Coordinates of C-alpha atoms in Angstrom, one line a residue:
X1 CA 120.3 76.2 119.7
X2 CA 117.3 77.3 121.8
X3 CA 114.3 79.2 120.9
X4 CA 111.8 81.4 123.2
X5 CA 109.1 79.4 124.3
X6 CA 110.5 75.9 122.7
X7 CA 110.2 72.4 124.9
X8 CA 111.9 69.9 124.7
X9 CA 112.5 68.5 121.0
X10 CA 112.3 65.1 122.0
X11 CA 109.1 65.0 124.0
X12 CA 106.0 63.7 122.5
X13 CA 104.0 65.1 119.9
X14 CA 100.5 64.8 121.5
X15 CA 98.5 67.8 120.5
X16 CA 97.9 68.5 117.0
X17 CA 98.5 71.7 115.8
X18 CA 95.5 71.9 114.1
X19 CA 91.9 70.4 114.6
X20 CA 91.1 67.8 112.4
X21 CA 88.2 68.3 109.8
X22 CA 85.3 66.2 109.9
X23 CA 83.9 65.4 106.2
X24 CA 81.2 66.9 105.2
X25 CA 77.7 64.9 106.5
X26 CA 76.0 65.1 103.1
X27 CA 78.3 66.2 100.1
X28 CA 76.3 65.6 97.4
X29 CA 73.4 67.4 98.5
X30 CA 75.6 70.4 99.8
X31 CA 74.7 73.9 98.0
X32 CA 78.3 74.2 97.0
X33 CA 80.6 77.2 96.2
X34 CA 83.7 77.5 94.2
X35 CA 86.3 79.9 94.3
X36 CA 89.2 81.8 93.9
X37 CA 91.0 84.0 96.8
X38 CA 93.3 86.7 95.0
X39 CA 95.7 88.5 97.5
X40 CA 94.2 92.6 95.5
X41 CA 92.5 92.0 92.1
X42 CA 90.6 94.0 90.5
X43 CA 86.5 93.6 89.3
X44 CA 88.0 93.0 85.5
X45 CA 91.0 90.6 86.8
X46 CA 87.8 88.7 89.1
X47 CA 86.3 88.4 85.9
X48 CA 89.0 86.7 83.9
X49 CA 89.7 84.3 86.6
X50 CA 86.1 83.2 86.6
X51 CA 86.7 83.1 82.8
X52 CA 89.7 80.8 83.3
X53 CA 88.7 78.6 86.2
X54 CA 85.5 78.1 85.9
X55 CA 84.5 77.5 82.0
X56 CA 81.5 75.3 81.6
X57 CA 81.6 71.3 80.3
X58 CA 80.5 71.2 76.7
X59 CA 78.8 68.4 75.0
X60 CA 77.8 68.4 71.5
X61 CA 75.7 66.4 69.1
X62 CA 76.5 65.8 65.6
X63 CA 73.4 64.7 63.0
X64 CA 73.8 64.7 59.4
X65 CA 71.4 66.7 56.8
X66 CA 69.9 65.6 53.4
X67 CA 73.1 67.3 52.0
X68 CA 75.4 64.9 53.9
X69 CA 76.9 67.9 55.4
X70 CA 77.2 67.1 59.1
X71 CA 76.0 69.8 61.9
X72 CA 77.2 70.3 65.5
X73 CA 75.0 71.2 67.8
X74 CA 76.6 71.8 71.2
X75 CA 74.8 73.0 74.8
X76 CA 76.2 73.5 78.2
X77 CA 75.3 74.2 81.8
X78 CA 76.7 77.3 83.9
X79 CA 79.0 77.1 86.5
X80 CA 78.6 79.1 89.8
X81 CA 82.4 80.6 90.6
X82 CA 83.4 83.5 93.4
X83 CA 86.3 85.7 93.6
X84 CA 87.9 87.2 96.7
X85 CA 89.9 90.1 97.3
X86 CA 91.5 89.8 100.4
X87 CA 93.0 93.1 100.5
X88 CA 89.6 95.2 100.8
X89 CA 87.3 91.6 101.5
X90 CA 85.1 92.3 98.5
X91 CA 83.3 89.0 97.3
X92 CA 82.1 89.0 93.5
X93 CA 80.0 86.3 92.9
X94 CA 79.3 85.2 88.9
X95 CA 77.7 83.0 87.1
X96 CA 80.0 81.7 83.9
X97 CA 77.9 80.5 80.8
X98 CA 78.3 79.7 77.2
X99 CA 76.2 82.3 74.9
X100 CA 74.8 80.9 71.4
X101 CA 73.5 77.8 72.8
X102 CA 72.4 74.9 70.2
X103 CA 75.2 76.1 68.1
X104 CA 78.4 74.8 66.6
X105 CA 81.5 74.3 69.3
X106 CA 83.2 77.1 67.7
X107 CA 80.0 79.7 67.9
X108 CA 79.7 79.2 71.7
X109 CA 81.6 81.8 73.4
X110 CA 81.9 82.1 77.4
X111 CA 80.4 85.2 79.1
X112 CA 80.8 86.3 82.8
X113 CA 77.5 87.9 84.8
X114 CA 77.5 89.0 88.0
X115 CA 75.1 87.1 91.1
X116 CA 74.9 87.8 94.5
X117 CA 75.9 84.7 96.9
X118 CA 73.6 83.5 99.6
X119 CA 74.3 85.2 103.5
X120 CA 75.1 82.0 104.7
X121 CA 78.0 81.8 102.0
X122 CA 79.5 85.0 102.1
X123 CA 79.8 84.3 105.8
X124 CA 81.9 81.3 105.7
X125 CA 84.3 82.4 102.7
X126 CA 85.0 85.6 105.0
X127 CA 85.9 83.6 107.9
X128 CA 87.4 81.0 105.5
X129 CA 90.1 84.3 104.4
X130 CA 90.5 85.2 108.5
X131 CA 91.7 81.3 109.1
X132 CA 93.8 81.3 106.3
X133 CA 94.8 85.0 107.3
X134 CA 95.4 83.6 111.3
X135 CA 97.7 80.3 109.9
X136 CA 99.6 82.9 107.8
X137 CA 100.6 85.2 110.6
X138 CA 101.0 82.8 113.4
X139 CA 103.3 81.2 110.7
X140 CA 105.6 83.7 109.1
X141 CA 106.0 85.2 113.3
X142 CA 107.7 81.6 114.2
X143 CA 109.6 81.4 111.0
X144 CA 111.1 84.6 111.9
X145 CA 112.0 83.8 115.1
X146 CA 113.2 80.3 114.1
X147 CA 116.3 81.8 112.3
X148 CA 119.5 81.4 114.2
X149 CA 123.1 81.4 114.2
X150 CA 125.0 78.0 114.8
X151 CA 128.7 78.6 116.1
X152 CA 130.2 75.6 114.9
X153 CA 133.0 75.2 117.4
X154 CA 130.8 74.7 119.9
X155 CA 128.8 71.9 118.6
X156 CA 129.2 68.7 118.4
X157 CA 129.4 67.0 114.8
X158 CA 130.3 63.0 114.3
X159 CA 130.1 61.2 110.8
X160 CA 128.2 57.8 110.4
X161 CA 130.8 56.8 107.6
X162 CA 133.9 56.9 106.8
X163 CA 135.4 57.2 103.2
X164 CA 136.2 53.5 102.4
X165 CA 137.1 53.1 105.9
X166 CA 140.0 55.5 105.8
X167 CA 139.8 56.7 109.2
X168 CA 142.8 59.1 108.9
X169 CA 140.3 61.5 107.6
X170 CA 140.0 64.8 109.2
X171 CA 141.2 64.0 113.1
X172 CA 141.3 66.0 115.7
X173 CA 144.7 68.1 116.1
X174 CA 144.8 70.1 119.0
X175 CA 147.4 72.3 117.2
X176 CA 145.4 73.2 114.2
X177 CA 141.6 73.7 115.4
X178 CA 140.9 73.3 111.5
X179 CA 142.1 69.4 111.3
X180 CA 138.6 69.3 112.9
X181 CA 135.5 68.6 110.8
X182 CA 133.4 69.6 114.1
X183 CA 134.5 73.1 113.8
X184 CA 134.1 73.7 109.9
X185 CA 130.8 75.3 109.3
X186 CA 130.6 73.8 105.4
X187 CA 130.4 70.0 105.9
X188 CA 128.3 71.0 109.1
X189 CA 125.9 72.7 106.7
X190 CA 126.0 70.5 104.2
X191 CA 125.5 67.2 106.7
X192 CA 122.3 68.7 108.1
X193 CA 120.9 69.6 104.4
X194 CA 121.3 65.9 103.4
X195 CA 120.3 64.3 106.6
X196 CA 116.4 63.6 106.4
X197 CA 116.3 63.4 110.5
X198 CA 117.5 66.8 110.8
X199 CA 115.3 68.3 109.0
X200 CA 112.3 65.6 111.3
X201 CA 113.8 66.9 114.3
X202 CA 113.9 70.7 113.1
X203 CA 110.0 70.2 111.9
X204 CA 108.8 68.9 115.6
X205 CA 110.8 71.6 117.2
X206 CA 109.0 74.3 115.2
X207 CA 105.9 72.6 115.7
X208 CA 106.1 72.8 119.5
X209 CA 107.5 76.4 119.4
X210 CA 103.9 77.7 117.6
X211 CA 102.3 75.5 120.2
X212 CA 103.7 76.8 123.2
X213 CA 103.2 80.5 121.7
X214 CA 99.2 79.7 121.4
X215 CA 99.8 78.6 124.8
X216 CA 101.5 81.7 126.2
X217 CA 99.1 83.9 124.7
X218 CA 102.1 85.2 122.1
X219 CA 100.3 83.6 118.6
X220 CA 96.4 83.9 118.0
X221 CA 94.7 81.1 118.9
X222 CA 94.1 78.9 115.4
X223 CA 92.4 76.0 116.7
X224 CA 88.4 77.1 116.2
X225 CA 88.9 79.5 113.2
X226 CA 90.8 76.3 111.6
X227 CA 88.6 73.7 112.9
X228 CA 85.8 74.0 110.1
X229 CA 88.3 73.4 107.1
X230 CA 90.9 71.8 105.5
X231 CA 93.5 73.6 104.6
X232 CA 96.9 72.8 102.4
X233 CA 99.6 74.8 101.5
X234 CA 103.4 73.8 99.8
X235 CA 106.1 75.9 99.8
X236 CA 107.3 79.6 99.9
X237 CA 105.1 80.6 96.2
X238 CA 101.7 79.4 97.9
X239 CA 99.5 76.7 96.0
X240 CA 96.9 76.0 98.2
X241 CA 93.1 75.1 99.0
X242 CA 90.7 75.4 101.5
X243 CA 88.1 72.5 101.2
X244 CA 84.2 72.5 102.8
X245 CA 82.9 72.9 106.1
X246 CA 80.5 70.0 108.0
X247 CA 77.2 70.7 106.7
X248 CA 74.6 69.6 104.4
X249 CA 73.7 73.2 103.8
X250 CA 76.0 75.1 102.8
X251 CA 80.3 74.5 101.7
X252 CA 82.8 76.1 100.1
X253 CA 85.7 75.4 98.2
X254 CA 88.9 77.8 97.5
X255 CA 92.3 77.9 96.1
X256 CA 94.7 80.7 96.0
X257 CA 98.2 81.6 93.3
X258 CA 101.0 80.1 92.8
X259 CA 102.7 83.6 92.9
X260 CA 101.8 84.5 96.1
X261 CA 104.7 85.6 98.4
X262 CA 104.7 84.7 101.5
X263 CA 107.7 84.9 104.4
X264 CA 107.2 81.8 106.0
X265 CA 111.2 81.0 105.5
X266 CA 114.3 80.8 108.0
X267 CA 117.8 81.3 108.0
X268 CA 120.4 79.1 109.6
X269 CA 123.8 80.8 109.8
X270 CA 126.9 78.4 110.0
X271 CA 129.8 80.0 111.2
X272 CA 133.3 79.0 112.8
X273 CA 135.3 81.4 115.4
X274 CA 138.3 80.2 113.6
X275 CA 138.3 81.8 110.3
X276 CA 134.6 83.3 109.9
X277 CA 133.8 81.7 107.3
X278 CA 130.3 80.6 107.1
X279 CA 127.6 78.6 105.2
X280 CA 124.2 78.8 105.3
X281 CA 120.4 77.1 105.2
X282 CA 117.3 78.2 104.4
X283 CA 113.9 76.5 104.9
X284 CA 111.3 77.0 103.8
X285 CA 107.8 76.3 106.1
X286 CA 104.2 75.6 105.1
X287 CA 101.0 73.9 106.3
X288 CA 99.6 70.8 104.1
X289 CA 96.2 68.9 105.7
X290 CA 96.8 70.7 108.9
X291 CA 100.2 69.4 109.5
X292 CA 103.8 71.5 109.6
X293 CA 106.3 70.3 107.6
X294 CA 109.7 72.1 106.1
X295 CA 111.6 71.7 102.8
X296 CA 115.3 73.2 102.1
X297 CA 115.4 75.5 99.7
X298 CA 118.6 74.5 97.7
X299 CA 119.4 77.1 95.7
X300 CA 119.0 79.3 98.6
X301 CA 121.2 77.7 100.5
X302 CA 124.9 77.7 100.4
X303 CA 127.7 75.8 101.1
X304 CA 131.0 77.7 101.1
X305 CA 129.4 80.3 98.4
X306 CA 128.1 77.7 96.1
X307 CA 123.9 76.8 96.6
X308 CA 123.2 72.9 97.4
X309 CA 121.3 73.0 94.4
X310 CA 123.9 73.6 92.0
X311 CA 126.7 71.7 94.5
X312 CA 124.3 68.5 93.9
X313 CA 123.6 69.4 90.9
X314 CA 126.3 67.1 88.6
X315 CA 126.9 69.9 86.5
X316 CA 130.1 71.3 87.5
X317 CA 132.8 69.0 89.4
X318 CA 133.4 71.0 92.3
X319 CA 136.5 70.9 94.3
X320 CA 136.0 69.9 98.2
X321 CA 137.7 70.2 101.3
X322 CA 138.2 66.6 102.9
X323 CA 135.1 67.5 105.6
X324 CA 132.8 68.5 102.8
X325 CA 133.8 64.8 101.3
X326 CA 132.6 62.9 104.6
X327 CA 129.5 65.0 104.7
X328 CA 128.8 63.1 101.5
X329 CA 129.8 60.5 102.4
X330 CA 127.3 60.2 105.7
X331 CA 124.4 60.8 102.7
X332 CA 125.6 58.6 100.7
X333 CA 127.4 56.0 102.2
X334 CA 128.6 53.5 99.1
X335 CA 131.5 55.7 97.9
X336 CA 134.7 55.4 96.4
X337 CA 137.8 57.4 95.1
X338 CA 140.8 57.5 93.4
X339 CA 143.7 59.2 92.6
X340 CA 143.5 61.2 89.4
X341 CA 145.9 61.1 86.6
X342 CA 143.6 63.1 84.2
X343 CA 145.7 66.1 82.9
X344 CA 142.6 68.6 82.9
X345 CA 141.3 67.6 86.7
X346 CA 144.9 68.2 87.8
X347 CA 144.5 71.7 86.1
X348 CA 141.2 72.7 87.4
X349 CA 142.6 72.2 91.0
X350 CA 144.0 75.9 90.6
X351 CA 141.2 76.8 88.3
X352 CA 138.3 79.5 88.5
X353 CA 135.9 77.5 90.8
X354 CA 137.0 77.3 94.7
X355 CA 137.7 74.3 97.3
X356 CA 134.1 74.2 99.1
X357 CA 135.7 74.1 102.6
X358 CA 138.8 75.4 101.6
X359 CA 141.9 73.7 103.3
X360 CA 139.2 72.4 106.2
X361 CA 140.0 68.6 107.2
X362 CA 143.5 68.0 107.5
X363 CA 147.1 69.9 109.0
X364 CA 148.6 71.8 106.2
X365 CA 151.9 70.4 107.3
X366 CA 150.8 66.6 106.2
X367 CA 149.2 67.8 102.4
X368 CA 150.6 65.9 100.0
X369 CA 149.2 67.9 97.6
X370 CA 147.2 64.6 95.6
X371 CA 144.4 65.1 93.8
X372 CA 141.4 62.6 94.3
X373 CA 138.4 61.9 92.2
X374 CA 135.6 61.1 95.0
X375 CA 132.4 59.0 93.5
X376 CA 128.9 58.4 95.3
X377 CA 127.0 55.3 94.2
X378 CA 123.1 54.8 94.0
X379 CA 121.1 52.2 96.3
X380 CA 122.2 49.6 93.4
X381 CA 125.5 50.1 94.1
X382 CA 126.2 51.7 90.2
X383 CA 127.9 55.4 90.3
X384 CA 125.6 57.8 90.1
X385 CA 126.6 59.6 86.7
X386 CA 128.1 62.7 86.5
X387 CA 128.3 63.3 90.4
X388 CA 131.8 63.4 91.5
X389 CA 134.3 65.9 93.0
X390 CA 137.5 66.6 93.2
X391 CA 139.7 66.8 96.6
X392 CA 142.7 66.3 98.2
X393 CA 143.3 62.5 98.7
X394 CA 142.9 61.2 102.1

């Protein structure tokens, strides 16, 4: 596959995508803020997350009276907190506090006033958002010209392993173009899901596709808004933080939801000339400490119709096509089968759920219609319970 703007995958990674951040020169004595970026809150929904995120510690003393009764007294100190709507930019600052100080635990109830922050702060949460703001568009632009279509027939696909060294499995016929596991878009799929340096290769490629578009002037620039924090991010529902700039003066803190939606996401398209069928992947992107890094999203991707997630899942003993076995098989190399004589696998051959690869693997002419119970086996060497499938013998 190629990408606009993309160099070589294999060249070395010698820029960093973003600047490093230098820790903070004197933390303890930095006039520290706290907050909370919310993507359009209102004042009232500003106030209950200072509420929730920022309730002071409590400490209480307990003393006895000439009644033997015993009496809490508890005190605590307020917390400084900030909210930030990103939508309109406003910053509330508040100060949250315990009312009914000196009081019993249960008498102390937490109340929310407003404050104004200092210039100096307000300053560096707003270009704190525009940062975070840059890294998401620069980000979501290359995921959505990082998704692609990958005709099958025209790539090259070889196995590590074979199952239990039966190498009749799934050979090259030049009369049926389907006897090939190199054409068949589901074991393709499936092999670059499970296969950890696909998805190393895939990350440095996207990596050095943002890079050159700073380069070429297509993506803003990231490197000096991004330079005076920390950033981390996981994911496609954001959880993130933005930690303190180099300073004894001033420094912020920030985190933002766990529902935020963001598109940083791709699509990879499997599909074979020879039947259009297809399979597909979907990754998802994010930024953690500065560095680019991709996940799969399983249950949104799927092999044959059925998500990884649930294919891996052990729930449901899915049949497979012969390729979709030695793409297991590469993952997880100690494997086994055996020929089934159970009445009910026998019966759910021509049951509800599908082959995943359908008849993919083999010349229909030389199916001898057997019924094989494939098992994967842990790092131990034991079967890893309830994962098997059933396929046609090889």
């Amino acid at each position: 596959m190629s990408y606009k703007g993309l160099v070589n995958g294999g060249s070395a990674l010698i820029l960093s995508l973003l600047a490093s951040c230098s820790s903070v020169a004197n933390a303890a004595a930095a006039d520290h803020e706290v907050g909370y970026f919310c993507k359009n809150c209102s004042y009232q929904e500003a106030v209950e997350l200072a509420k929730q995120n920022a309730v002071p510690n409590m400490s209480c003393r307990i003393s006895s009276t000439p009644m033997e009764d015993y009496v809490e007294t508890c005190y605590s100190q307020p917390k400084r907190y900030y909210v930030l709507n990103e939508t309109n930019r406003r910053l509330n600052g508040f100060t949250v506090k315990h009312s009914n100080q000196g009081k019993m635990r249960h008498e102390l109830q937490v109340v929310v006033e407003r404050r104004n922050l200092s210039r100096d702060h307000t300053t560096l949460i707003l270009e704190a958002l525009d940062a975070k703001q840059l890294l998401a568009r620069n980000l979501a632009k290359a995921a959505g010209e990082f998704s692609d279509v990958i005709d099958t027939s025209s790539r090259s696909a070889k196995s590590s392993y074979t199952l239990n060294n039966i190498k009749t499995v799934a050979k090259a016929s030049g009369s049926d173009p389907k006897a090939n596991c190199a054409n068949d878009p589901h074991s393709q799929a499936l092999s670059d899901a499970l296969n950890p340096f696909y998805a190393d290769g895939l990350t440095r490629q996207l990596k050095d596709h943002i890079r050159q578009g700073i380069r070429s002037g297509e993506y803003e620039n990231q490197e000096e808004a991004l330079s005076k924090f920390n950033f981390g991010l996981t994911g496609l529902n954001v959880s993130a933080s933005i930690n303190r700039r180099t300073g004894p003066d001033v420094a912020i803190s920030a985190s933002w939801g766990m529902k935020e939606k963001s598109s940083t996401y791709f699509d990879h398209e499997y599909i074979s000339v020879h039947d259009h069928s297809t399979s597909s992947l979907r990754w998802l992107a994010s930024v953690e400490g500065g560095e680019v890094k991709l996940s799969l999203s399983q249950f949104n991707s799927f092999v044959g119709g059925i998500s990884v997630g649930k294919l891996l899942g052990g729930s449901t003993k899915f049949k497979i096509s012969l390729c979709v076995a030695r793409a297991l098989a590469d993952a997880f190399p100690a494997n086994t089968f055996e020929k089934t004589t159970k009445h009910e696998d026998i019966m759910n051959w021509t049951g509800p759920y599908p082959i995943i690869g359908n008849d993919w693997g083999r010349p229909e002419q030389s199916d001898r219609g057997w019924i094989c119970e494939y098992f994967f086996k842990n790092h131990t060497g034991a079967k890893i319970a309830g994962f098997s499938f059933l396929g046609r013998c090889p």
